[in-house]
XYZ file of C-alpha atoms in Angstrom:
678
model
C 124.624 -92.876 166.370
C 123.619 -90.030 167.543
C 119.586 -90.354 166.433
C 119.756 -86.372 166.697
C 121.521 -86.527 163.137
C 119.566 -88.126 161.481
C 115.881 -86.467 160.482
C 112.317 -87.502 161.169
C 110.577 -90.283 160.434
C 108.003 -89.234 158.905
C 110.621 -86.678 156.582
C 112.541 -89.630 155.356
C 109.226 -91.339 154.527
C 108.703 -87.912 152.638
C 112.047 -88.055 150.231
C 111.324 -91.903 149.277
C 107.837 -91.316 148.305
C 108.871 -88.643 146.255
C 112.020 -90.067 145.115
C 110.330 -93.129 143.565
C 108.511 -93.889 140.131
C 104.642 -93.461 141.521
C 105.825 -88.825 142.570
C 107.717 -88.548 139.192
C 105.456 -89.602 136.806
C 102.514 -87.656 139.180
C 104.732 -84.254 138.932
C 104.794 -84.736 135.042
C 101.271 -85.388 134.814
C 100.426 -82.324 136.605
C 102.715 -79.825 135.513
C 101.722 -81.393 131.984
C 98.400 -81.270 132.859
C 98.517 -77.025 133.637
C 101.102 -76.545 131.363
C 98.232 -77.910 128.445
C 94.816 -76.410 129.980
C 96.705 -73.177 129.943
C 98.419 -73.362 126.828
C 95.022 -74.473 125.386
C 92.626 -71.572 126.845
C 95.520 -69.379 126.140
C 95.621 -70.224 122.646
C 91.849 -70.449 122.040
C 91.429 -66.888 122.982
C 94.066 -66.076 121.366
C 92.756 -67.414 118.265
C 89.765 -65.838 118.981
C 90.778 -62.552 119.283
C 92.534 -63.050 116.253
C 89.147 -64.613 114.178
C 87.559 -61.570 115.543
C 90.001 -58.693 114.228
C 90.183 -60.925 110.715
C 86.225 -60.639 110.787
C 85.629 -57.257 111.834
C 89.063 -56.064 108.939
C 86.504 -57.873 105.829
C 83.465 -55.986 107.346
C 85.719 -52.102 108.292
C 86.583 -53.549 104.358
C 83.166 -53.834 102.790
C 82.487 -50.891 104.826
C 84.957 -48.248 103.120
C 84.326 -49.873 99.612
C 79.674 -49.786 99.842
C 80.676 -45.677 101.052
C 82.584 -44.824 98.766
C 80.702 -46.371 96.374
C 77.574 -44.518 97.686
C 79.612 -41.948 97.426
C 80.546 -42.243 93.915
C 77.034 -43.140 92.761
C 75.751 -39.684 94.899
C 78.997 -37.268 92.930
C 77.502 -39.045 89.143
C 73.736 -37.982 90.475
C 75.435 -34.495 90.946
C 77.093 -34.543 87.619
C 74.478 -35.386 85.889
C 71.676 -33.245 86.696
C 74.626 -30.247 86.715
C 75.258 -32.034 83.192
C 70.542 -32.187 82.798
C 70.318 -28.078 83.078
C 73.741 -27.417 81.227
C 71.562 -28.916 77.910
C 68.870 -26.414 78.954
C 70.702 -23.073 79.105
C 70.317 -21.364 75.336
C 72.515 -19.372 73.714
C 69.091 -17.069 73.697
C 68.818 -17.475 77.664
C 72.850 -16.592 77.797
C 72.618 -13.157 75.722
C 70.880 -11.460 79.297
C 72.418 -11.607 83.209
C 68.234 -10.885 83.662
C 67.642 -15.096 81.676
C 70.100 -16.423 83.455
C 68.829 -15.413 87.244
C 65.762 -16.507 86.061
C 66.960 -19.906 85.291
C 69.069 -20.178 88.043
C 66.198 -19.415 90.073
C 64.078 -21.707 88.294
C 66.325 -24.511 89.275
C 64.716 -25.908 92.218
C 65.596 -29.130 92.193
C 69.499 -27.821 91.517
C 69.656 -25.921 94.486
C 67.853 -28.822 96.588
C 70.813 -31.018 96.004
C 73.464 -28.204 96.610
C 73.891 -25.439 98.442
C 74.896 -22.782 96.353
C 74.729 -22.633 92.122
C 75.539 -20.192 89.750
C 76.340 -19.368 86.252
C 79.872 -17.683 85.873
C 80.883 -16.216 82.087
C 83.660 -16.696 79.967
C 85.850 -13.733 81.991
C 85.239 -15.693 85.020
C 82.144 -13.384 86.273
C 79.551 -14.576 88.088
C 76.023 -13.785 85.606
C 73.794 -15.388 88.702
C 74.126 -17.181 92.478
C 71.291 -19.079 94.727
C 71.551 -20.634 97.031
C 69.642 -20.320 100.553
C 69.313 -16.340 100.739
C 67.757 -16.114 96.945
C 69.199 -15.070 93.741
C 71.403 -12.780 93.159
C 74.183 -11.490 90.327
C 76.953 -10.863 93.063
C 80.426 -8.812 92.296
C 82.291 -12.752 92.610
C 84.580 -13.113 89.930
C 85.414 -17.008 89.898
C 88.480 -16.485 87.046
C 91.756 -17.591 89.287
C 90.040 -20.427 90.261
C 91.485 -24.394 88.564
C 88.342 -25.909 88.178
C 86.828 -23.088 86.464
C 90.148 -22.619 84.217
C 89.870 -26.716 83.381
C 86.559 -26.380 82.728
C 87.534 -23.453 80.686
C 90.860 -25.345 78.324
C 89.549 -29.213 79.314
C 85.763 -28.521 77.977
C 84.332 -31.251 80.063
C 82.928 -31.097 83.912
C 85.662 -30.906 87.119
C 85.662 -31.750 90.101
C 87.112 -28.742 92.508
C 89.986 -29.619 96.053
C 88.240 -28.361 98.851
C 88.264 -24.668 98.803
C 87.054 -21.148 100.930
C 83.246 -20.444 98.922
C 83.427 -17.041 98.060
C 80.106 -16.185 98.326
C 79.382 -18.543 101.629
C 82.931 -18.057 103.285
C 82.648 -21.762 104.465
C 85.274 -24.551 102.576
C 83.100 -26.008 99.270
C 83.810 -28.244 97.001
C 82.582 -27.379 93.319
C 81.191 -29.643 90.496
C 81.092 -27.695 87.459
C 79.783 -28.163 83.982
C 80.536 -26.043 80.562
C 77.770 -25.068 78.762
C 78.405 -25.496 75.106
C 77.523 -23.220 72.220
C 77.706 -23.807 69.139
C 79.936 -26.228 69.779
C 82.630 -23.770 71.763
C 81.584 -23.631 75.364
C 79.938 -20.245 75.904
C 79.638 -20.090 80.428
C 80.070 -22.905 83.267
C 77.501 -23.885 85.296
C 78.786 -24.902 88.701
C 76.971 -25.689 92.328
C 78.684 -25.833 94.912
C 79.135 -28.311 98.298
C 79.827 -27.399 101.921
C 82.110 -29.022 104.349
C 80.806 -27.693 107.152
C 77.576 -27.919 106.971
C 74.511 -29.868 105.270
C 75.800 -32.479 102.182
C 76.278 -35.926 100.373
C 79.345 -36.036 102.612
C 78.979 -34.606 105.880
C 75.521 -36.779 105.946
C 77.575 -39.737 105.524
C 79.849 -38.913 107.854
C 76.800 -38.568 110.325
C 74.826 -41.522 109.019
C 78.551 -42.902 110.893
C 76.909 -41.922 113.834
C 74.631 -44.931 114.463
C 77.601 -47.428 113.610
C 79.579 -47.670 117.833
C 82.365 -46.083 117.861
C 83.788 -46.194 114.236
C 85.090 -43.486 112.891
C 84.827 -42.201 109.216
C 86.448 -39.282 107.250
C 86.651 -38.686 103.522
C 89.287 -36.379 102.234
C 90.859 -35.720 98.663
C 93.712 -37.991 96.978
C 96.817 -35.647 99.262
C 95.169 -36.069 101.648
C 93.262 -33.075 102.814
C 90.195 -34.037 105.369
C 87.166 -33.337 103.252
C 84.502 -34.508 105.119
C 85.022 -35.463 109.038
C 82.780 -36.018 112.691
C 84.897 -32.469 114.477
C 84.379 -29.551 111.503
C 87.279 -27.986 113.020
C 89.611 -30.835 111.060
C 88.208 -29.722 107.239
C 91.193 -28.876 105.235
C 93.487 -29.883 107.001
C 95.732 -32.638 106.750
C 95.370 -36.008 107.547
C 98.615 -37.231 109.268
C 97.572 -34.509 111.678
C 94.481 -37.022 112.860
C 96.193 -39.156 114.985
C 93.681 -41.877 114.660
C 94.649 -42.597 110.560
C 98.582 -40.968 110.696
C 100.217 -43.958 110.785
C 98.127 -45.611 108.196
C 97.806 -42.302 106.335
C 101.714 -42.474 105.895
C 101.667 -45.909 104.964
C 98.799 -44.940 101.813
C 101.542 -42.917 100.978
C 104.079 -44.418 101.525
C 102.408 -48.212 98.225
C 101.744 -44.644 96.179
C 98.215 -43.065 97.744
C 96.469 -45.657 95.517
C 92.826 -44.262 95.386
C 91.087 -47.909 94.943
C 87.323 -48.510 94.959
C 88.044 -52.209 96.609
C 89.242 -51.716 99.632
C 92.582 -51.250 101.423
C 93.172 -52.778 105.027
C 96.344 -49.770 106.472
C 98.729 -50.032 109.386
C 97.894 -48.409 112.576
C 98.824 -49.010 115.731
C 95.868 -50.501 118.079
C 93.080 -49.238 115.122
C 91.487 -51.203 112.628
C 91.963 -48.784 109.139
C 90.309 -49.310 106.464
C 90.492 -47.124 103.088
C 87.984 -47.284 99.856
C 88.713 -44.946 96.498
C 86.049 -42.949 95.204
C 85.684 -43.413 91.220
C 85.440 -40.079 89.650
C 86.372 -37.184 92.175
C 89.557 -39.819 93.413
C 88.646 -39.317 97.180
C 89.288 -41.905 99.826
C 86.290 -42.611 102.777
C 88.420 -44.414 106.026
C 87.053 -46.202 108.899
C 88.877 -46.445 112.228
C 87.737 -49.166 114.915
C 89.338 -48.990 117.907
C 91.283 -52.829 118.571
C 90.693 -52.271 122.351
C 86.729 -51.607 122.552
C 86.780 -55.164 120.292
C 88.956 -56.919 122.130
C 87.740 -56.174 125.028
C 85.241 -59.029 126.280
C 87.975 -61.402 124.620
C 90.517 -60.147 127.269
C 88.249 -60.594 129.979
C 86.864 -64.021 129.524
C 91.047 -64.786 129.208
C 91.587 -63.760 132.122
C 88.105 -65.673 133.212
C 89.294 -69.038 131.514
C 93.221 -68.533 133.942
C 91.464 -69.286 136.692
C 89.236 -71.792 135.929
C 91.770 -72.954 134.795
C 93.621 -72.675 136.972
C 91.473 -74.440 139.963
C 90.739 -77.543 137.087
C 94.658 -77.763 137.389
C 94.210 -78.239 141.461
C 91.394 -80.432 141.198
C 92.877 -82.960 138.444
C 95.711 -82.700 140.393
C 94.712 -84.445 142.641
C 92.361 -87.403 141.378
C 95.575 -88.074 139.054
C 97.735 -88.305 141.999
C 95.261 -90.688 143.308
C 94.905 -92.749 140.093
C 98.404 -93.021 139.641
C 99.632 -94.511 143.115
C 96.799 -96.770 142.620
C 97.788 -98.229 138.510
C 101.595 -97.830 140.380
C 100.693 -100.851 142.805
C 101.755 -103.592 140.752
C 105.101 -101.797 139.686
C 106.954 -103.520 142.750
C 105.244 -106.859 142.650
C 106.669 -106.376 138.986
C 110.148 -106.032 140.589
C 110.101 -109.135 142.722
C 108.783 -111.624 140.324
C 111.502 -109.789 137.550
C 114.178 -111.027 140.266
C 113.277 -114.524 139.653
C 113.191 -113.743 135.593
C 116.261 -116.329 135.406
C 115.275 -118.933 137.620
C 115.203 -122.241 136.134
C 112.784 -124.215 139.296
C 110.281 -120.999 138.879
C 107.401 -121.336 136.342
C 107.494 -119.168 133.475
C 103.531 -117.447 133.650
C 103.730 -117.880 137.877
C 103.637 -114.082 139.876
C 103.563 -112.014 137.684
C 101.534 -108.798 138.636
C 97.944 -108.667 137.030
C 96.995 -105.568 135.817
C 96.000 -103.895 133.221
C 98.710 -100.784 132.865
C 101.683 -100.636 131.253
C 103.150 -103.029 133.894
C 100.312 -105.287 133.612
C 101.419 -105.383 129.494
C 104.667 -105.457 130.374
C 104.763 -108.049 132.066
C 102.614 -110.491 129.720
C 104.844 -108.416 126.729
C 108.114 -110.817 128.538
C 106.073 -114.152 128.665
C 104.808 -113.399 124.766
C 108.251 -112.024 123.630
C 108.405 -115.727 121.600
C 105.662 -116.621 120.718
C 105.044 -113.150 119.353
C 107.943 -113.091 117.116
C 106.708 -116.941 115.723
C 103.497 -115.800 115.196
C 105.055 -112.165 113.373
C 106.670 -114.785 111.075
C 103.721 -116.528 110.307
C 102.609 -113.125 109.161
C 104.937 -111.527 106.978
C 105.298 -114.961 105.147
C 101.232 -114.233 104.902
C 102.020 -110.688 103.232
C 104.455 -112.246 100.562
C 101.836 -114.189 99.246
C 99.215 -111.583 99.585
C 101.633 -108.932 98.130
C 101.753 -111.943 94.694
C 97.840 -110.628 94.005
C 98.439 -107.026 94.496
C 99.489 -107.035 90.996
C 95.765 -108.335 89.095
C 93.804 -106.466 92.101
C 95.026 -103.083 92.154
C 92.774 -100.299 90.233
C 95.452 -98.217 88.720
C 97.773 -100.048 85.944
C 101.173 -100.896 87.544
C 104.343 -101.901 85.761
C 108.037 -103.096 86.321
C 110.826 -101.886 84.184
C 114.188 -102.680 84.409
C 116.415 -101.387 81.085
C 113.689 -100.083 79.871
C 111.330 -103.265 79.345
C 108.434 -104.469 81.044
C 109.101 -107.026 83.606
C 105.821 -107.456 85.587
C 102.407 -105.809 84.679
C 99.165 -105.505 86.725
C 95.926 -106.825 85.375
C 94.487 -102.925 85.471
C 97.648 -101.922 83.186
C 96.693 -104.405 80.299
C 93.063 -103.124 80.633
C 93.869 -99.720 80.224
C 95.825 -100.214 76.796
C 93.851 -103.152 76.146
C 96.985 -105.749 75.310
C 97.670 -109.037 76.955
C 100.533 -109.526 79.801
C 102.377 -111.344 77.180
C 102.295 -108.391 74.372
C 104.136 -105.896 77.057
C 106.702 -108.829 79.049
C 110.273 -108.567 76.905
C 108.390 -105.124 75.338
C 110.028 -101.457 75.240
C 107.948 -99.081 76.546
C 107.763 -97.335 73.678
C 104.537 -99.169 72.269
C 102.629 -96.759 74.628
C 102.915 -93.587 73.928
C 101.725 -91.422 71.102
C 104.311 -90.745 69.152
C 108.665 -90.739 69.380
C 108.460 -87.889 70.206
C 106.872 -88.457 73.450
C 108.464 -90.847 74.481
C 112.251 -89.185 73.695
C 111.418 -86.292 76.356
C 110.413 -88.290 78.472
C 113.669 -89.839 79.521
C 115.641 -86.972 79.990
C 112.891 -85.623 82.609
C 112.450 -89.000 84.482
C 116.188 -88.905 85.238
C 116.151 -85.516 86.312
C 113.449 -86.605 88.847
C 115.423 -89.462 90.204
C 117.921 -87.718 90.938
C 116.585 -85.047 92.378
C 115.365 -88.084 95.114
C 111.567 -87.462 93.739
C 108.856 -89.726 91.826
C 109.215 -88.796 88.010
C 105.235 -87.326 87.854
C 103.227 -85.956 84.379
C 100.442 -85.899 81.518
C 101.294 -87.625 78.637
C 98.951 -88.993 75.616
C 99.451 -92.549 75.104
C 97.783 -95.398 72.238
C 95.580 -98.191 73.413
C 95.481 -101.759 70.964
C 92.948 -100.347 69.072
C 95.175 -96.929 67.973
C 92.246 -94.929 70.093
C 94.834 -92.125 72.792
C 93.693 -91.032 75.506
C 95.622 -88.656 78.392
C 97.582 -91.212 80.937
C 98.829 -89.748 84.038
C 102.252 -90.977 85.048
C 103.935 -91.630 88.101
C 107.388 -93.600 88.666
C 109.214 -94.546 91.517
C 113.081 -95.910 92.002
C 113.790 -99.477 93.696
C 116.781 -98.261 94.357
C 117.695 -94.705 93.825
C 121.453 -95.500 94.136
C 121.259 -98.408 91.568
C 119.708 -97.459 88.328
C 119.774 -101.100 87.230
C 117.111 -102.340 90.023
C 114.272 -101.426 87.444
C 111.750 -98.925 87.541
C 107.688 -99.029 89.402
C 105.268 -97.347 87.366
C 101.696 -96.022 87.771
C 98.909 -95.278 84.823
C 95.015 -94.122 85.187
C 93.105 -92.887 82.450
C 92.675 -88.362 83.117
C 91.403 -88.089 79.920
C 88.124 -86.564 81.236
C 89.950 -84.279 84.061
C 91.749 -83.040 81.581
C 89.339 -82.199 79.297
C 87.290 -80.164 82.055
C 90.916 -78.824 83.100
C 90.391 -77.280 79.836
C 87.209 -76.498 79.805
C 88.038 -74.880 82.663
C 91.501 -72.211 81.441
C 88.697 -71.371 78.646
C 86.095 -69.899 80.939
C 89.191 -68.067 83.008
C 89.956 -65.824 80.286
C 87.007 -65.362 78.595
C 83.354 -64.193 78.692
C 80.552 -66.518 79.653
C 77.691 -63.938 77.782
C 79.451 -63.687 75.119
C 81.871 -65.933 74.437
C 84.917 -62.783 74.013
C 87.538 -62.651 76.113
C 87.514 -61.201 79.789
C 89.493 -58.201 81.107
C 92.680 -60.917 82.117
C 93.921 -61.988 78.605
C 93.328 -58.442 77.585
C 95.508 -56.636 79.529
C 98.056 -59.524 79.568
C 98.327 -58.961 75.502
C 98.243 -54.894 76.371
C 101.123 -55.110 79.134
C 103.151 -57.332 76.003
C 102.761 -54.798 73.668
C 104.341 -52.217 76.499
C 107.059 -53.311 77.135
C 107.877 -54.049 73.345
C 109.418 -51.073 72.454
C 108.766 -51.842 68.542
C 105.111 -51.915 68.712
C 105.397 -48.094 69.975
C 103.948 -45.805 67.877
C 102.439 -49.263 65.685
C 99.404 -50.290 68.716
C 95.845 -48.967 69.540
C 93.429 -48.758 72.633
C 89.311 -48.971 71.805
C 86.876 -48.054 74.572
C 83.689 -49.045 73.456
C 81.069 -47.297 76.019
C 77.615 -48.663 74.453
C 74.157 -45.741 74.520
C 70.465 -46.778 75.908
C 71.804 -49.758 76.982
C 70.463 -48.919 80.686
C 66.547 -48.656 79.662
C 66.531 -51.910 77.397
C 67.588 -53.527 80.962
C 65.179 -51.607 82.647
C 61.843 -52.211 80.657
C 62.754 -55.134 78.292
C 64.163 -57.511 81.563
C 67.611 -58.081 81.122
C 67.177 -61.895 79.194
C 66.608 -58.585 76.025
C 69.399 -57.037 77.633
C 71.692 -60.344 77.730
C 70.546 -60.465 73.563
C 71.726 -56.722 72.428
C 74.870 -57.891 74.423
C 75.737 -60.905 71.955
C 75.004 -58.836 69.213
C 77.251 -56.195 69.752
C 79.994 -59.053 70.578
C 78.860 -60.556 67.014
C 78.910 -56.499 64.893
C 82.163 -56.488 67.003
C 83.982 -59.273 65.959
C 82.889 -59.359 62.322
C 84.737 -55.684 62.178
C 88.404 -56.604 63.407
C 91.536 -58.073 61.755
C 93.109 -61.786 62.563
C 95.266 -60.176 64.391
C 92.937 -57.774 67.126
C 91.708 -58.769 70.012
C 87.856 -58.319 71.739
C 87.392 -58.324 75.311
C 84.319 -57.444 77.269
C 85.690 -55.116 79.731
C 82.368 -55.403 82.206
C 78.855 -55.053 81.916
C 78.063 -52.917 78.698
C 81.738 -51.917 78.163
C 83.485 -53.796 75.986
C 87.937 -52.730 74.581
C 89.725 -53.966 71.594
C 93.794 -54.125 71.157
C 94.856 -53.864 67.179
C 98.275 -54.092 66.875
C 100.490 -52.596 63.762
C 97.474 -50.439 62.965
C 98.303 -46.902 61.736
C 95.905 -43.794 63.271
C 94.189 -43.746 59.964
C 92.920 -46.971 59.322
C 92.603 -46.997 63.162
C 90.124 -44.740 63.320
C 88.416 -46.192 60.205
C 88.257 -49.234 63.063
C 86.807 -47.206 65.308
C 83.744 -45.819 62.547
C 83.018 -49.194 61.488
C 82.500 -50.897 65.254
C 80.203 -47.239 65.350
C 77.784 -48.079 62.531
C 77.719 -51.835 63.169
C 76.540 -51.155 66.066
C 74.377 -48.401 64.956
C 72.505 -50.969 62.789
C 71.980 -54.001 64.942
C 68.553 -54.548 65.980
C 67.693 -57.304 68.293
C 63.509 -58.289 67.394
C 61.902 -58.661 71.130
C 58.507 -59.802 71.948
C 56.424 -57.028 69.948
C 59.233 -53.927 69.393
C 62.919 -53.882 68.083
C 65.925 -52.852 70.652
C 68.771 -50.562 69.135
C 72.174 -49.211 70.937
C 74.369 -47.463 69.863
C 77.669 -46.496 70.794
C 80.672 -44.165 73.015
C 83.969 -44.517 71.492
C 87.092 -44.186 73.032
C 91.284 -44.349 71.175
C 94.084 -44.525 72.936
C 97.606 -44.996 70.763
C 100.325 -46.395 72.571
C 102.942 -43.658 73.131
C 107.015 -43.855 73.384
C 106.306 -42.346 77.141
C 103.836 -45.607 78.361
C 105.200 -46.881 80.652
C 102.512 -49.107 82.149
C 99.076 -51.354 81.262
C 97.410 -48.742 83.355
C 98.501 -45.715 81.840
C 96.941 -46.829 78.443
C 93.625 -48.021 79.872
C 93.526 -44.640 81.995
C 94.140 -43.108 78.418
C 91.427 -45.673 76.801
C 88.740 -44.761 79.511
C 89.607 -40.624 79.435
C 89.057 -40.537 75.442
C 85.933 -43.120 75.957
C 84.023 -40.407 79.348
C 85.122 -37.509 77.276
C 83.105 -39.191 74.337
C 80.302 -40.652 76.594
C 80.197 -36.705 77.669
C 79.901 -35.016 74.714
C 76.438 -37.534 72.804
C 75.693 -40.308 71.906
C 77.490 -42.467 68.918
C 80.955 -40.012 69.381
C 84.820 -41.189 68.932
C 86.498 -38.830 71.195
C 91.026 -40.035 70.139
C 93.468 -39.556 72.562
C 94.154 -35.650 72.546
C 98.386 -36.614 72.598
C 98.358 -38.270 69.232
C 94.933 -36.741 67.569
C 92.435 -34.734 67.404
C 89.070 -35.390 68.395
C 86.912 -36.989 65.518
C 83.426 -37.200 65.422
C 81.212 -39.200 63.782
C 79.163 -38.232 60.885
């Protein structure tokens, strides 16, 4: 044969080497190592990215909620300032424009907090205006403004939408408050906040500049921009903001929820969180770029992949040398295996002495017979030990066939206070506290076994001395295909856990301080009434907000406040029927749910509650603590669809009572005229 047609000797050796088990194992190890290191590196960095995004989502959500709460608090403070000033506007001052002008000029605090303040007559004419230029009587009429008309019609404070100010020609928001004289609206006191200059909204947005690249925007419930770092976007739609347009669309699709606790919204390449501002129903939007957050991690991933590649190369060489050395005894094993059945050979001679897979294989072959004998001995020992399991098990174990006991453990006997002889041959009925429980158990067990599952359940069981306890019962068929094969039961005493669970269930639905129901069962009960049309027109909800409670906490301490809350809870419970429900909604707010109660009876109950709370006198150290209450009543209307609508109606009525003064009751205007305390 022409040797020129044969491959070079070194190539033949290389091909033979690559075809060996050594080469294949080495290649598999290298590939596995590369894939494993690469996957782990990528996975760890990816996990870090996800954790970073999740953590930032939580942070952004908290910041949005915090900003919304701060903004809500500022708005409430502004409304309170307007209220305090409105109460000073007496009929004598309103009689002359000059007196009104002097009054406006004297309101230094309002002029500091608002860009401008003014008093408008009932026909909308500005009687006096104070702004940065001074006090004047401009020829301006606001009768066509929606906030002005609503203030006159509803007799309560109103926050306007973003409008163009007639005095300043700048975008403004106006807070209005009715000025009452002899129980009627005599004028309207207003304060304007400029959206493109200093005010409480712009200050919040400006403070976000210290928060890295976070973008903070404030809108109303319709998406109109009230505050933006780019003031050119003020009063435009949020849908025109490229970093928030998708999030705004998703928020709108969800029904535009004004959620004070905040929501996370989708936006490509951005982290978006939004939170509602309670009161004016504004929205605070926070945006942060994902690329900014993940940039360092992505750079770390690229660096990790480079280091991983170098590490794989180094480890591959090490693995190749190690495997080559460890697999050298393979040839010896092959030669020895060829003479495995030689009759004249020594069975223990010629085997490779190795600690690797080859060595283990040779030892397995030599010990196969001996190992089989050893396993048989071990099995016999295990069978003997199984006989002691029934007496040593820490839980009760029993075996039944045809619903009668054939085997019971020592713990089983101790648990029920009976001897083994008292169980054997007896029916399982002796375990249960009632015949009804035993009859219900059978179908449940059969259903579980037929579905291929073990039966698990808690039942009241009885000991030999008649004492009852809760037992956790678990049953498994010996052979699911053969019911006659019997059942293995285990049982343990779970009375303590049962008591703890019931106590936990009570605490989950009740207020720990007052013992009243909390918000969850109250809303569940209200939802049942809303879903049941037969209750329409005969159910009422009363919201109770305590008057002068905060000064008690501030001056006497929270322990004194807690004592007052407990006294109020007692007064509420004493004034109700057995079918009514009273709950503490949080802080110093309570709510009552009255079923099958006419409007007249509801008003009597509300008046009784108001009087009972007003009569509370809690001795505390060297003083007597007293509170009052403002109450809002809302009846279940035929067109009420959700619990939230009903609660909102009661809350609005309570808000109106609170705004009207202390010790006042207001009813849902859709059902009845306002009811005022005598």
